[in-house]
Amino acid sequence: MTNWHPIASSTDLALRHVYHAKLLGQELAAWRADDGHVNIWQNRCLHRGVRLSIGLNDGTELKCQYHGWRYANRTAGCTYIPAHPENAPARRVTNRRFANFERHGLVWASLGADEDFADLPEGDWSPLRAIPVTAPAQMVLDQLAGEKLWSHALRLDIQDDRLIVIVQPLDEQTSVIRALRDGTPDDAAVRRLNRILTSIRVRIEDGATP
Amino acid sequence: MITLYDYDASADCYKARLLLAILKLEYNLVPVDIHPGDDHRQPGFLELNPLGEVPVLTDDGVTLTEVTSILVWLAARHDASGQWLPKDGLAAVTQWLAISARLAASIGAARMALAKTEDFNLAPLQTEGRRLLRVVDEHLWFAERNGADWLLPSAHPSIADIACFPDLALCEEAGIPLLEFPAIRRWLDRVKRIPGFTPTAGIFPAAPGI
């Protein structure tokens, strides 16, 4: 469980879009193919290391903007190298993939080996707007007084709103607060909780500045 | 006939070229060689614009030297649909035009500091840029949630989107990663899909939408 982190909201992975993510310092390119499959890959083209997050998602392949190398949905195998149009790329030319799944409107990824994901409370939960914070994840967790669920998540009640708050470590200095609220909050609730989480960010960042 | 005095690498000039292209207007393009030619400091050009800056647009006996004025003029004069400068969205359009000037003064200036074309103090420009980006990203996230694609809550893009686009699209060249602003990244894709959109140096096209 401790290896799994939310890296995006499901709605962040719009069709024909490439989402730029980061987890524990690892840069990721995340994209949803037209068949709904979510691909989370190392964010570099195998050719010259250009970020794939600026690439083109055509629905079935991701194409690098610089020299047009293409990688297939699901396998991440390179399907086309413009400099060698006659030759099928060797089968071993495959980008690095990361395990992922979607639950409660969040996209969860793991940089390590697959392991069971069983600790998330049951029920119906909806994601709020993600709040990036310029502070280490542990500092954010320390500032959120709640009941610990696992190393980087806690249960938290804000007035009448029941929340699960997961803190995604982007790298050693920055993190993202990803909160789930129970049920399906209306627009007013989403805005109210967004304001509260934003004010928590201000407090944490003010404290993080020496 | 419309004449645009243009410097290819200027984000403000790109705003004018972008709107001219999207509105499918015919115009004379007069390149002004700023680096290394110093054309903008020659007496002939200073007569046109005493500030010695581009873009400058002349049309029907009028000379405009501020990019926001150019966008307003082109939309008011040459967009028969009225959608690029909607009368019922005047408050929001003028707000966003003012914000676009702030984006240029922070993110645009940070870009010039990094490119060493200007001797600006980088850090405060980036700090101000991030402060604005957080507000823009939040605005666009709630817009998306309400089914709106653009800065204005209308079904059609406006000159507000054109005015804000270049400095937001070139954020990374200002040393400000867009990773923390996913709603802005999705909006950039949508602007790139406006019929007639033209890229420029550092700005890549988006994959066609569905």
CSV table of C-alpha atoms in Angstrom, one decimal:
chain,number,residue,atom,x,y,z
A,1,MET,CA,0.0,0.0,0.0
A,2,THR,CA,2.7,2.4,0.9
A,3,ASN,CA,4.0,2.3,-2.7
A,4,TRP,CA,0.7,3.5,-4.2
A,5,HIS,CA,0.2,7.2,-4.6
A,6,PRO,CA,-2.5,9.2,-6.5
A,7,ILE,CA,-0.8,11.1,-9.3
A,8,ALA,CA,-3.8,12.7,-11.0
A,9,SER,CA,-7.6,13.0,-10.9
A,10,SER,CA,-9.3,10.8,-13.5
A,11,THR,CA,-10.6,13.9,-15.1
A,12,ASP,CA,-7.0,15.2,-15.5
A,13,LEU,CA,-6.5,12.5,-18.2
A,14,ALA,CA,-8.7,14.1,-20.8
A,15,LEU,CA,-8.9,12.3,-24.1
A,16,ARG,CA,-6.1,13.3,-26.6
A,17,HIS,CA,-4.2,15.0,-23.8
A,18,VAL,CA,-0.9,14.1,-22.1
A,19,TYR,CA,-0.7,14.8,-18.4
A,20,HIS,CA,2.6,15.7,-16.8
A,21,ALA,CA,3.1,14.1,-13.5
A,22,LYS,CA,5.8,13.6,-10.9
A,23,LEU,CA,6.1,11.1,-8.1
A,24,LEU,CA,9.0,10.9,-5.6
A,25,GLY,CA,11.2,12.8,-8.1
A,26,GLN,CA,10.3,10.5,-11.0
A,27,GLU,CA,8.8,12.4,-14.0
A,28,LEU,CA,5.9,10.7,-15.6
A,29,ALA,CA,3.8,11.2,-18.8
A,30,ALA,CA,0.3,9.9,-18.2
A,31,TRP,CA,-2.3,9.6,-21.0
A,32,ARG,CA,-5.6,7.9,-21.6
A,33,ALA,CA,-6.0,6.1,-24.9
A,34,ASP,CA,-9.4,6.3,-26.7
A,35,ASP,CA,-10.2,2.8,-25.4
A,36,GLY,CA,-10.0,4.2,-21.9
A,37,HIS,CA,-6.7,2.6,-20.9
A,38,VAL,CA,-4.4,4.7,-18.8
A,39,ASN,CA,-0.7,4.7,-19.7
A,40,ILE,CA,1.8,6.0,-17.2
A,41,TRP,CA,5.3,6.0,-18.6
A,42,GLN,CA,8.7,7.4,-17.8
A,43,ASN,CA,8.6,11.0,-19.2
A,44,ARG,CA,11.3,10.7,-21.8
A,45,CYS,CA,11.6,9.6,-25.4
A,46,LEU,CA,14.0,6.7,-25.9
A,47,HIS,CA,15.5,8.6,-28.8
A,48,ARG,CA,16.9,11.8,-27.4
A,49,GLY,CA,15.3,12.0,-23.9
A,50,VAL,CA,12.7,14.7,-24.9
A,51,ARG,CA,9.8,14.8,-22.5
A,52,LEU,CA,6.8,12.8,-23.7
A,53,SER,CA,4.5,15.0,-21.7
A,54,ILE,CA,4.7,17.5,-24.6
A,55,GLY,CA,4.0,14.8,-27.1
A,56,LEU,CA,0.9,14.1,-29.1
A,57,ASN,CA,-1.8,11.6,-27.9
A,58,ASP,CA,-3.6,10.5,-31.1
A,59,GLY,CA,-5.8,8.1,-29.2
A,60,THR,CA,-3.8,4.9,-29.9
A,61,GLU,CA,-0.2,6.1,-29.8
A,62,LEU,CA,1.9,8.7,-28.2
A,63,LYS,CA,4.1,10.6,-30.7
A,64,CYS,CA,7.2,12.5,-29.7
A,65,GLN,CA,7.2,16.2,-30.8
A,66,TYR,CA,10.8,16.3,-31.8
A,67,HIS,CA,11.6,13.5,-34.2
A,68,GLY,CA,8.3,11.6,-34.4
A,69,TRP,CA,9.1,8.3,-32.6
A,70,ARG,CA,5.8,6.7,-31.7
A,71,TYR,CA,4.8,4.4,-28.8
A,72,ALA,CA,1.8,2.1,-28.6
A,73,ASN,CA,-1.0,2.3,-26.1
A,74,ARG,CA,-0.7,-0.5,-23.4
A,75,THR,CA,2.7,-2.0,-24.4
A,76,ALA,CA,4.7,1.3,-24.7
A,77,GLY,CA,6.5,-0.4,-27.5
A,78,CYS,CA,8.0,1.8,-30.2
A,79,THR,CA,6.0,1.3,-33.4
A,80,TYR,CA,7.6,3.8,-35.8
A,81,ILE,CA,11.0,5.5,-36.2
A,82,PRO,CA,10.8,8.1,-39.0
A,83,ALA,CA,14.5,7.7,-39.9
A,84,HIS,CA,13.9,4.0,-40.5
A,85,PRO,CA,10.4,3.9,-42.1
A,86,GLU,CA,11.0,0.6,-43.8
A,87,ASN,CA,12.1,-1.3,-40.7
A,88,ALA,CA,9.8,-2.3,-37.8
A,89,PRO,CA,11.5,-1.2,-34.6
A,90,ALA,CA,13.1,-3.9,-32.6
A,91,ARG,CA,10.7,-5.4,-30.1
A,92,ARG,CA,12.9,-4.5,-27.2
A,93,VAL,CA,12.5,-0.7,-27.8
A,94,THR,CA,9.9,-0.2,-25.2
A,95,ASN,CA,9.4,2.7,-22.8
A,96,ARG,CA,9.3,2.1,-19.1
A,97,ARG,CA,5.7,1.6,-17.8
A,98,PHE,CA,4.4,2.0,-14.3
A,99,ALA,CA,1.5,0.1,-12.7
A,100,ASN,CA,-1.7,2.1,-12.2
A,101,PHE,CA,-5.4,1.9,-11.6
A,102,GLU,CA,-8.3,4.3,-11.0
A,103,ARG,CA,-10.4,4.4,-7.9
A,104,HIS,CA,-12.6,7.1,-6.3
A,105,GLY,CA,-11.9,9.4,-9.2
A,106,LEU,CA,-8.1,9.3,-8.7
A,107,VAL,CA,-5.4,7.7,-10.8
A,108,TRP,CA,-3.0,5.7,-8.5
A,109,ALA,CA,0.4,4.7,-9.5
A,110,SER,CA,3.3,2.8,-8.1
A,111,LEU,CA,7.0,3.1,-8.9
A,112,GLY,CA,7.8,-0.2,-7.3
A,113,ALA,CA,6.6,-3.7,-7.7
A,114,ASP,CA,2.9,-4.3,-7.7
A,115,GLU,CA,1.4,-5.0,-4.4
A,116,ASP,CA,-2.1,-5.2,-3.0
A,117,PHE,CA,-4.1,-2.1,-2.6
A,118,ALA,CA,-6.6,-2.9,0.2
A,119,ASP,CA,-6.4,-0.1,2.8
A,120,LEU,CA,-8.6,2.5,1.2
A,121,PRO,CA,-11.9,2.9,3.0
A,122,GLU,CA,-14.9,1.5,1.2
A,123,GLY,CA,-17.8,3.7,0.2
A,124,ASP,CA,-18.5,6.4,-2.3
A,125,TRP,CA,-15.8,9.2,-2.5
A,126,SER,CA,-15.3,12.1,-4.9
A,127,PRO,CA,-12.0,14.0,-5.6
A,128,LEU,CA,-11.7,17.7,-4.8
A,129,ARG,CA,-9.4,20.0,-6.7
A,130,ALA,CA,-5.8,19.0,-6.2
A,131,ILE,CA,-3.7,21.6,-4.3
A,132,PRO,CA,0.0,21.7,-5.0
A,133,VAL,CA,2.1,22.8,-2.0
A,134,THR,CA,5.6,24.1,-2.0
A,135,ALA,CA,6.6,22.0,1.0
A,136,PRO,CA,7.7,18.5,1.7
A,137,ALA,CA,4.9,15.9,2.0
A,138,GLN,CA,5.8,15.0,5.6
A,139,MET,CA,5.5,18.7,6.6
A,140,VAL,CA,2.1,18.8,5.0
A,141,LEU,CA,1.0,15.7,6.8
A,142,ASP,CA,2.2,17.0,10.1
A,143,GLN,CA,0.1,20.2,9.6
A,144,LEU,CA,-3.1,18.2,8.9
A,145,ALA,CA,-4.4,16.9,12.2
A,146,GLY,CA,-6.3,13.7,11.3
A,147,GLU,CA,-6.5,10.0,11.9
A,148,LYS,CA,-3.7,8.3,10.1
A,149,LEU,CA,-4.8,5.8,7.5
A,150,TRP,CA,-1.4,4.9,6.1
A,151,SER,CA,2.0,6.6,5.8
A,152,HIS,CA,0.8,9.5,3.6
A,153,ALA,CA,-3.0,9.5,4.0
A,154,LEU,CA,-5.4,10.5,6.8
A,155,ARG,CA,-9.1,10.8,7.7
A,156,LEU,CA,-10.1,14.3,8.4
A,157,ASP,CA,-13.4,16.0,9.2
A,158,ILE,CA,-13.8,19.6,8.3
A,159,GLN,CA,-17.0,20.7,10.0
A,160,ASP,CA,-19.7,18.5,8.5
A,161,ASP,CA,-17.5,17.3,5.6
A,162,ARG,CA,-15.8,13.9,5.9
A,163,LEU,CA,-12.6,13.8,4.0
A,164,ILE,CA,-9.7,11.4,3.2
A,165,VAL,CA,-6.6,13.4,2.5
A,166,ILE,CA,-3.7,11.9,0.6
A,167,VAL,CA,-0.5,13.8,0.2
A,168,GLN,CA,1.4,13.0,-3.0
A,169,PRO,CA,5.1,13.6,-2.8
A,170,LEU,CA,6.2,15.3,-6.1
A,171,ASP,CA,9.8,15.4,-4.9
A,172,GLU,CA,11.7,16.3,-1.7
A,173,GLN,CA,10.5,19.9,-1.7
A,174,THR,CA,7.0,19.8,-3.2
A,175,SER,CA,3.8,17.9,-2.8
A,176,VAL,CA,0.1,17.8,-3.7
A,177,ILE,CA,-2.9,17.6,-1.4
A,178,ARG,CA,-5.4,15.3,-3.0
A,179,ALA,CA,-8.6,15.1,-1.0
A,180,LEU,CA,-11.6,12.9,-1.3
A,181,ARG,CA,-15.0,13.9,0.1
A,182,ASP,CA,-17.7,11.3,0.9
A,183,GLY,CA,-20.6,11.1,-1.5
A,184,THR,CA,-21.0,13.5,-4.4
A,185,PRO,CA,-20.5,17.1,-3.2
A,186,ASP,CA,-22.4,19.9,-4.9
A,187,ASP,CA,-20.6,22.9,-6.4
A,188,ALA,CA,-20.9,25.0,-3.2
A,189,ALA,CA,-19.3,22.2,-1.2
A,190,VAL,CA,-16.4,21.8,-3.7
A,191,ARG,CA,-15.8,25.5,-3.7
A,192,ARG,CA,-16.0,25.8,0.1
A,193,LEU,CA,-13.5,22.9,0.6
A,194,ASN,CA,-11.2,24.2,-2.1
A,195,ARG,CA,-11.1,27.5,-0.2
A,196,ILE,CA,-10.3,25.7,3.1
A,197,LEU,CA,-7.6,23.5,1.5
A,198,THR,CA,-6.1,26.6,-0.2
A,199,SER,CA,-5.9,28.4,3.2
A,200,ILE,CA,-4.2,25.4,4.7
A,201,ARG,CA,-1.7,25.6,1.8
A,202,VAL,CA,-1.0,29.3,2.7
A,203,ARG,CA,-0.4,28.4,6.3
A,204,ILE,CA,1.9,25.5,5.4
A,205,GLU,CA,3.9,27.5,2.9
A,206,ASP,CA,4.3,30.5,5.2
A,207,GLY,CA,5.6,28.1,7.8
A,208,ALA,CA,7.9,26.4,5.3
A,209,THR,CA,9.6,29.7,4.4
A,210,PRO,CA,12.6,30.4,6.6
B,1,MET,CA,-5.1,47.3,-45.5
B,2,ILE,CA,-3.8,46.1,-42.2
B,3,THR,CA,0.0,46.3,-41.6
B,4,LEU,CA,1.7,44.5,-38.7
B,5,TYR,CA,5.2,45.5,-37.7
B,6,ASP,CA,6.4,42.3,-36.2
B,7,TYR,CA,9.3,40.6,-34.5
B,8,ASP,CA,9.2,36.8,-34.7
B,9,ALA,CA,10.4,36.1,-31.2
B,10,SER,CA,8.1,38.5,-29.4
B,11,ALA,CA,5.2,36.9,-27.5
B,12,ASP,CA,3.2,40.1,-27.9
B,13,CYS,CA,3.6,40.1,-31.7
B,14,TYR,CA,2.6,36.4,-31.6
B,15,LYS,CA,-0.7,37.4,-30.0
B,16,ALA,CA,-1.4,39.8,-32.9
B,17,ARG,CA,-0.3,37.2,-35.6
B,18,LEU,CA,-2.5,34.6,-33.9
B,19,LEU,CA,-5.6,36.6,-33.9
B,20,LEU,CA,-5.0,37.8,-37.5
B,21,ALA,CA,-4.6,34.1,-38.5
B,22,ILE,CA,-7.7,32.9,-36.7
B,23,LEU,CA,-9.8,35.7,-38.1
B,24,LYS,CA,-8.4,34.9,-41.5
B,25,LEU,CA,-7.5,38.5,-42.2
B,26,GLU,CA,-5.1,39.6,-44.9
B,27,TYR,CA,-2.3,41.9,-43.8
B,28,ASN,CA,1.1,43.2,-44.7
B,29,LEU,CA,3.8,41.7,-42.4
B,30,VAL,CA,6.7,44.1,-41.9
B,31,PRO,CA,9.6,42.3,-40.0
B,32,VAL,CA,11.4,44.6,-37.5
B,33,ASP,CA,14.9,43.3,-36.9
B,34,ILE,CA,15.3,44.0,-33.2
B,35,HIS,CA,18.2,41.6,-32.5
B,36,PRO,CA,20.7,42.2,-33.8
B,37,GLY,CA,19.5,44.9,-36.3
B,38,ASP,CA,18.3,47.4,-33.7
B,39,ASP,CA,15.6,48.5,-36.2
B,40,HIS,CA,13.3,49.6,-33.4
B,41,ARG,CA,15.7,52.4,-32.4
B,42,GLN,CA,15.9,53.9,-35.8
B,43,PRO,CA,14.3,57.3,-36.4
B,44,GLY,CA,11.8,55.9,-39.0
B,45,PHE,CA,10.4,53.4,-36.5
B,46,LEU,CA,10.4,55.8,-33.6
B,47,GLU,CA,8.2,58.0,-35.6
B,48,LEU,CA,5.7,55.1,-35.8
B,49,ASN,CA,6.0,54.2,-32.1
B,50,PRO,CA,8.0,56.6,-29.9
B,51,LEU,CA,8.4,53.8,-27.4
B,52,GLY,CA,10.4,51.8,-29.9
B,53,GLU,CA,8.5,48.6,-29.3
B,54,VAL,CA,6.7,46.0,-31.3
B,55,PRO,CA,4.0,45.1,-32.3
B,56,VAL,CA,2.7,48.1,-34.1
B,57,LEU,CA,-0.5,47.8,-36.2
B,58,THR,CA,-1.8,50.3,-38.7
B,59,ASP,CA,-5.2,50.0,-40.1
B,60,ASP,CA,-7.5,52.5,-41.8
B,61,GLY,CA,-5.5,55.5,-40.7
B,62,VAL,CA,-5.1,54.3,-37.1
B,63,THR,CA,-1.8,53.4,-35.5
B,64,LEU,CA,-1.9,51.1,-32.4
B,65,THR,CA,1.2,50.3,-30.4
B,66,GLU,CA,-0.2,48.3,-27.4
B,67,VAL,CA,-1.0,44.7,-28.0
B,68,THR,CA,-4.2,44.6,-26.0
B,69,SER,CA,-5.5,47.6,-28.0
B,70,ILE,CA,-4.5,45.7,-31.2
B,71,LEU,CA,-6.5,42.7,-30.2
B,72,VAL,CA,-9.6,44.8,-29.2
B,73,TRP,CA,-9.4,46.8,-32.4
B,74,LEU,CA,-9.1,43.7,-34.7
B,75,ALA,CA,-12.0,41.9,-33.0
B,76,ALA,CA,-14.2,45.0,-32.9
B,77,ARG,CA,-13.4,46.0,-36.5
B,78,HIS,CA,-13.0,42.8,-38.3
B,79,ASP,CA,-14.9,40.0,-36.5
B,80,ALA,CA,-18.4,40.1,-37.9
B,81,SER,CA,-19.5,37.3,-35.5
B,82,GLY,CA,-18.9,39.5,-32.5
B,83,GLN,CA,-17.8,36.4,-30.6
B,84,TRP,CA,-14.1,37.3,-30.1
B,85,LEU,CA,-15.1,40.5,-28.2
B,86,PRO,CA,-18.6,39.6,-26.9
B,87,LYS,CA,-20.6,42.6,-25.7
B,88,ASP,CA,-22.2,40.6,-22.9
B,89,GLY,CA,-18.7,39.6,-21.7
B,90,LEU,CA,-17.1,43.0,-21.6
B,91,ALA,CA,-16.3,43.0,-17.9
B,92,ALA,CA,-14.6,39.6,-18.1
B,93,VAL,CA,-12.7,40.3,-21.3
B,94,THR,CA,-11.2,43.5,-20.0
B,95,GLN,CA,-10.3,41.8,-16.7
B,96,TRP,CA,-8.5,39.1,-18.6
B,97,LEU,CA,-6.8,41.5,-20.9
B,98,ALA,CA,-5.4,43.2,-17.9
B,99,ILE,CA,-4.3,39.9,-16.4
B,100,SER,CA,-2.6,39.0,-19.7
B,101,ALA,CA,-0.5,42.2,-19.3
B,102,ARG,CA,0.5,41.0,-15.8
B,103,LEU,CA,1.4,37.6,-17.2
B,104,ALA,CA,3.7,39.3,-19.8
B,105,ALA,CA,5.2,41.5,-17.1
B,106,SER,CA,6.1,38.5,-14.9
B,107,ILE,CA,6.3,35.3,-16.9
B,108,GLY,CA,7.3,37.1,-20.1
B,109,ALA,CA,9.9,39.1,-18.3
B,110,ALA,CA,11.3,36.0,-16.6
B,111,ARG,CA,11.6,34.4,-20.0
B,112,MET,CA,13.7,37.3,-21.2
B,113,ALA,CA,15.8,37.2,-18.1
B,114,LEU,CA,16.6,33.5,-18.6
B,115,ALA,CA,17.3,34.2,-22.3
B,116,LYS,CA,19.6,37.0,-21.2
B,117,THR,CA,17.9,39.4,-23.6
B,118,GLU,CA,17.1,41.6,-20.6
B,119,ASP,CA,18.9,42.1,-17.3
B,120,PHE,CA,16.0,41.5,-14.9
B,121,ASN,CA,16.0,39.9,-11.5
B,122,LEU,CA,14.6,36.5,-12.2
B,123,ALA,CA,13.3,35.2,-8.8
B,124,PRO,CA,10.6,37.8,-8.0
B,125,LEU,CA,9.3,37.6,-11.6
B,126,GLN,CA,8.9,33.8,-11.2
B,127,THR,CA,7.3,34.2,-7.8
B,128,GLU,CA,4.7,36.7,-9.2
B,129,GLY,CA,4.2,34.4,-12.2
B,130,ARG,CA,3.4,31.4,-10.0
B,131,ARG,CA,1.0,33.5,-7.9
B,132,LEU,CA,-0.9,34.4,-11.1
B,133,LEU,CA,-0.7,30.8,-12.5
B,134,ARG,CA,-2.4,29.4,-9.4
B,135,VAL,CA,-5.3,31.8,-9.8
B,136,VAL,CA,-5.6,31.1,-13.5
B,137,ASP,CA,-5.5,27.3,-13.0
B,138,GLU,CA,-8.1,27.5,-10.3
B,139,HIS,CA,-10.4,29.6,-12.5
B,140,LEU,CA,-10.0,27.1,-15.4
B,141,TRP,CA,-10.6,24.1,-13.2
B,142,PHE,CA,-13.9,25.4,-12.0
B,143,ALA,CA,-14.7,26.5,-15.6
B,144,GLU,CA,-14.2,22.9,-16.8
B,145,ARG,CA,-16.3,21.6,-13.9
B,146,ASN,CA,-19.1,23.8,-15.2
B,147,GLY,CA,-18.6,22.6,-18.8
B,148,ALA,CA,-16.8,25.8,-20.0
B,149,ASP,CA,-13.7,25.5,-22.2
B,150,TRP,CA,-12.5,29.1,-22.2
B,151,LEU,CA,-11.6,31.9,-19.8
B,152,LEU,CA,-15.0,33.5,-20.4
B,153,PRO,CA,-18.0,31.4,-19.5
B,154,SER,CA,-19.1,31.2,-23.1
B,155,ALA,CA,-19.2,28.4,-25.7
B,156,HIS,CA,-16.8,30.4,-28.0
B,157,PRO,CA,-13.2,31.5,-27.3
B,158,SER,CA,-12.5,35.3,-27.0
B,159,ILE,CA,-9.5,37.6,-27.3
B,160,ALA,CA,-9.0,36.9,-23.6
B,161,ASP,CA,-7.8,33.4,-24.5
B,162,ILE,CA,-5.5,34.8,-27.3
B,163,ALA,CA,-4.1,37.5,-25.0
B,164,CYS,CA,-3.2,35.0,-22.2
B,165,PHE,CA,-2.1,32.1,-24.4
B,166,PRO,CA,1.6,32.9,-25.4
B,167,ASP,CA,3.0,33.7,-21.9
B,168,LEU,CA,1.2,30.6,-20.5
B,169,ALA,CA,2.3,28.4,-23.3
B,170,LEU,CA,5.9,29.5,-22.9
B,171,CYS,CA,6.0,29.2,-19.1
B,172,GLU,CA,8.6,26.5,-19.0
B,173,GLU,CA,11.0,28.9,-20.9
B,174,ALA,CA,10.5,31.2,-17.9
B,175,GLY,CA,11.8,28.4,-15.6
B,176,ILE,CA,8.3,27.8,-14.3
B,177,PRO,CA,7.1,24.2,-14.8
B,178,LEU,CA,3.5,23.8,-15.8
B,179,LEU,CA,3.3,20.5,-14.0
B,180,GLU,CA,1.4,22.1,-11.0
B,181,PHE,CA,-1.2,23.7,-13.3
B,182,PRO,CA,-3.0,20.8,-15.1
B,183,ALA,CA,-6.1,22.8,-15.9
B,184,ILE,CA,-3.9,25.4,-17.8
B,185,ARG,CA,-2.2,22.6,-19.7
B,186,ARG,CA,-5.6,21.2,-20.9
B,187,TRP,CA,-6.8,24.7,-21.8
B,188,LEU,CA,-3.5,25.2,-23.9
B,189,ASP,CA,-4.5,22.1,-25.9
B,190,ARG,CA,-8.0,23.6,-26.5
B,191,VAL,CA,-6.6,26.9,-27.7
B,192,LYS,CA,-4.2,25.0,-30.1
B,193,ARG,CA,-7.3,23.3,-31.6
B,194,ILE,CA,-9.0,26.6,-32.5
B,195,PRO,CA,-9.4,26.6,-36.3
B,196,GLY,CA,-6.7,28.8,-37.9
B,197,PHE,CA,-4.3,28.4,-34.9
B,198,THR,CA,-0.7,28.9,-35.9
B,199,PRO,CA,2.3,27.7,-33.7
B,200,THR,CA,5.5,29.7,-33.2
B,201,ALA,CA,9.0,29.0,-31.9
B,202,GLY,CA,8.7,27.0,-28.7
B,203,ILE,CA,5.0,26.3,-29.1
B,204,PHE,CA,4.0,22.9,-30.5
B,205,PRO,CA,0.7,21.9,-32.0
B,206,ALA,CA,-1.8,19.8,-30.1
B,207,ALA,CA,-3.1,16.4,-31.3
B,208,PRO,CA,-6.4,16.8,-33.0
B,209,GLY,CA,-9.3,16.5,-30.6
B,210,ILE,CA,-12.3,14.2,-31.0
